[in-house]
Amino acid sequence: MARFIVLEGGEGAGKSTQASLLAASLSAVLTREPGGTAVGEALRRLVLDNSSGHLVDRAETLLMLAARAQHVAEVIEPALARGQDVVCDRYSGSTFAYQGFGRGLPMGDLLCLDEWASGGRRPDVVILLDLAVADGRRRRPCGPRDRFEHEEDEFLERVRAGFNELAAADPVRWRVVDAATSIEDVAAAVLRAVGDVAP
Ligand code: TYD
């Protein structure tokens, strides 16, 4: 049976690099949120682009969830049904950490909305790549910053603490990996963390 594996973490934790290394090792479908479909990528541009101006927190949340609904239906469920593992760069954990702990929206509402948008599809395992906010900022490549990369450190600290709280609350599904070491060491730790997971 195929596994649905999610990588989560704050800015600059190296999720995208690790998600592609993991997907290559498992011959899994590699995808990301927000994104992963034509509609999802259009929503991603809208929600990350600074030129969208100020998005109210509820609109930001609903755009993330619209992308998720499309992504689950168009990419994730069909791949799992074909028997292929799926590696996804961010999923519901990001909504709880950023919109819940970061923006302060009520967690009960987010849980219901996420359940509805995702059709109840939950990851078999979530790997949290944990990194100090200052280290994440240092790793960020030069160039234009998206809406979330403009956030204050206090926001990113709430997101980091939120991710760790989510992991602590569900230790069977979540595994925390220290993202401060080398790409190779983190990749090995991620593979170990996924190793014994059954769907
Ligand atoms: P991404 O490129 O995945 O982040 P990074 O550059 O850190 O790897 O950008 C996606 C941004 O969207 C990221 O800042 C987190 C945010 N996000 C939410 O706020 N809520 C969500 O539900 C998701 C999926 C992402």
mmCIF file of C-alpha atoms in Angstrom, residues 105-196:
data_model
loop_
_atom_site.group_PDB
_atom_site.id
_atom_site.type_symbol
_atom_site.label_atom_id
_atom_site.label_comp_id
_atom_site.label_asym_id
_atom_site.label_seq_id
_atom_site.Cartn_x
_atom_site.Cartn_y
_atom_site.Cartn_z
ATOM 1 C CA LEU A 105 -7.135 31.996 13.794
ATOM 2 C CA PRO A 106 -9.134 29.552 15.982
ATOM 3 C CA MET A 107 -7.720 26.040 15.728
ATOM 4 C CA GLY A 108 -11.167 24.401 15.955
ATOM 5 C CA ASP A 109 -12.294 26.247 12.805
ATOM 6 C CA LEU A 110 -9.096 25.338 10.961
ATOM 7 C CA LEU A 111 -9.430 21.659 11.872
ATOM 8 C CA CYS A 112 -12.991 21.530 10.479
ATOM 9 C CA LEU A 113 -12.177 23.516 7.341
ATOM 10 C CA ASP A 114 -9.089 21.418 6.658
ATOM 11 C CA GLU A 115 -11.003 18.172 7.132
ATOM 12 C CA TRP A 116 -13.586 19.405 4.650
ATOM 13 C CA ALA A 117 -11.098 20.712 2.076
ATOM 14 C CA SER A 118 -8.875 17.630 2.206
ATOM 15 C CA GLY A 119 -11.771 15.176 2.155
ATOM 16 C CA GLY A 120 -10.310 13.778 5.368
ATOM 17 C CA ARG A 121 -7.058 12.623 3.723
ATOM 18 C CA ARG A 122 -4.357 12.677 6.420
ATOM 19 C CA PRO A 123 -0.652 11.955 6.011
ATOM 20 C CA ASP A 124 0.699 8.590 7.177
ATOM 21 C CA VAL A 125 3.753 10.403 8.492
ATOM 22 C CA VAL A 126 4.796 14.041 8.889
ATOM 23 C CA ILE A 127 8.489 14.869 9.087
ATOM 24 C CA LEU A 128 9.093 18.190 10.817
ATOM 25 C CA LEU A 129 12.414 19.765 9.788
ATOM 26 C CA ASP A 130 13.093 21.905 12.828
ATOM 27 C CA LEU A 131 15.427 24.899 12.562
ATOM 28 C CA ALA A 132 15.952 28.092 14.590
ATOM 29 C CA VAL A 133 14.353 31.120 12.921
ATOM 30 C CA ALA A 134 17.698 32.969 12.703
ATOM 31 C CA ASP A 135 19.327 29.978 10.984
ATOM 32 C CA GLY A 136 16.452 29.781 8.510
ATOM 33 C CA ARG A 137 16.840 33.477 7.681
ATOM 34 C CA ARG A 138 20.589 33.028 7.112
ATOM 35 C CA ARG A 139 19.957 30.169 4.677
ATOM 36 C CA ARG A 140 17.424 32.089 2.615
ATOM 37 C CA PRO A 141 18.824 32.694 -0.894
ATOM 38 C CA CYS A 142 19.235 36.309 -2.039
ATOM 39 C CA GLY A 143 16.482 37.664 -4.252
ATOM 40 C CA PRO A 144 12.890 38.755 -3.908
ATOM 41 C CA ARG A 145 11.041 37.712 -0.755
ATOM 42 C CA ASP A 146 7.490 36.366 -0.707
ATOM 43 C CA ARG A 147 4.713 37.559 1.654
ATOM 44 C CA PHE A 148 5.655 35.079 4.401
ATOM 45 C CA GLU A 149 9.373 35.838 4.194
ATOM 46 C CA HIS A 150 8.514 39.454 5.052
ATOM 47 C CA GLU A 151 6.972 38.378 8.362
ATOM 48 C CA GLU A 152 8.551 39.459 11.643
ATOM 49 C CA ASP A 153 10.638 37.032 13.667
ATOM 50 C CA GLU A 154 7.874 36.876 16.310
ATOM 51 C CA PHE A 155 5.478 35.444 13.712
ATOM 52 C CA LEU A 156 8.052 32.863 12.584
ATOM 53 C CA GLU A 157 8.798 31.970 16.247
ATOM 54 C CA ARG A 158 5.086 31.299 16.823
ATOM 55 C CA VAL A 159 5.037 29.124 13.695
ATOM 56 C CA ARG A 160 8.084 27.159 14.878
ATOM 57 C CA ALA A 161 6.663 26.652 18.373
ATOM 58 C CA GLY A 162 3.331 25.698 16.789
ATOM 59 C CA PHE A 163 4.917 23.023 14.622
ATOM 60 C CA ASN A 164 6.654 21.571 17.678
ATOM 61 C CA GLU A 165 3.383 21.593 19.618
ATOM 62 C CA LEU A 166 1.612 19.765 16.776
ATOM 63 C CA ALA A 167 4.422 17.181 16.702
ATOM 64 C CA ALA A 168 4.308 16.685 20.464
ATOM 65 C CA ALA A 169 0.528 16.232 20.391
ATOM 66 C CA ASP A 170 0.657 13.444 17.782
ATOM 67 C CA PRO A 171 3.979 11.622 18.234
ATOM 68 C CA VAL A 172 2.849 8.552 16.290
ATOM 69 C CA ARG A 173 2.295 10.503 13.072
ATOM 70 C CA TRP A 174 4.912 13.266 13.516
ATOM 71 C CA ARG A 175 8.703 12.815 13.645
ATOM 72 C CA VAL A 176 11.032 15.738 14.348
ATOM 73 C CA VAL A 177 14.357 15.961 12.531
ATOM 74 C CA ASP A 178 17.047 18.513 13.437
ATOM 75 C CA ALA A 179 17.526 20.504 10.221
ATOM 76 C CA ALA A 180 20.664 22.324 11.391
ATOM 77 C CA THR A 181 23.096 19.671 10.101
ATOM 78 C CA SER A 182 24.302 18.994 6.534
ATOM 79 C CA ILE A 183 21.981 18.179 3.631
ATOM 80 C CA GLU A 184 23.327 14.592 3.605
ATOM 81 C CA ASP A 185 22.844 14.089 7.348
ATOM 82 C CA VAL A 186 19.323 15.504 7.279
ATOM 83 C CA ALA A 187 18.463 13.311 4.259
ATOM 84 C CA ALA A 188 19.659 10.207 6.121
ATOM 85 C CA ALA A 189 17.635 11.182 9.218
ATOM 86 C CA VAL A 190 14.536 11.767 7.077
ATOM 87 C CA LEU A 191 14.901 8.334 5.440
ATOM 88 C CA ARG A 192 15.294 6.709 8.880
ATOM 89 C CA ALA A 193 12.219 8.557 10.131
ATOM 90 C CA VAL A 194 10.145 7.277 7.211
ATOM 91 C CA GLY A 195 11.644 3.795 7.287
ATOM 92 C CA ASP A 196 9.136 1.920 9.392
#
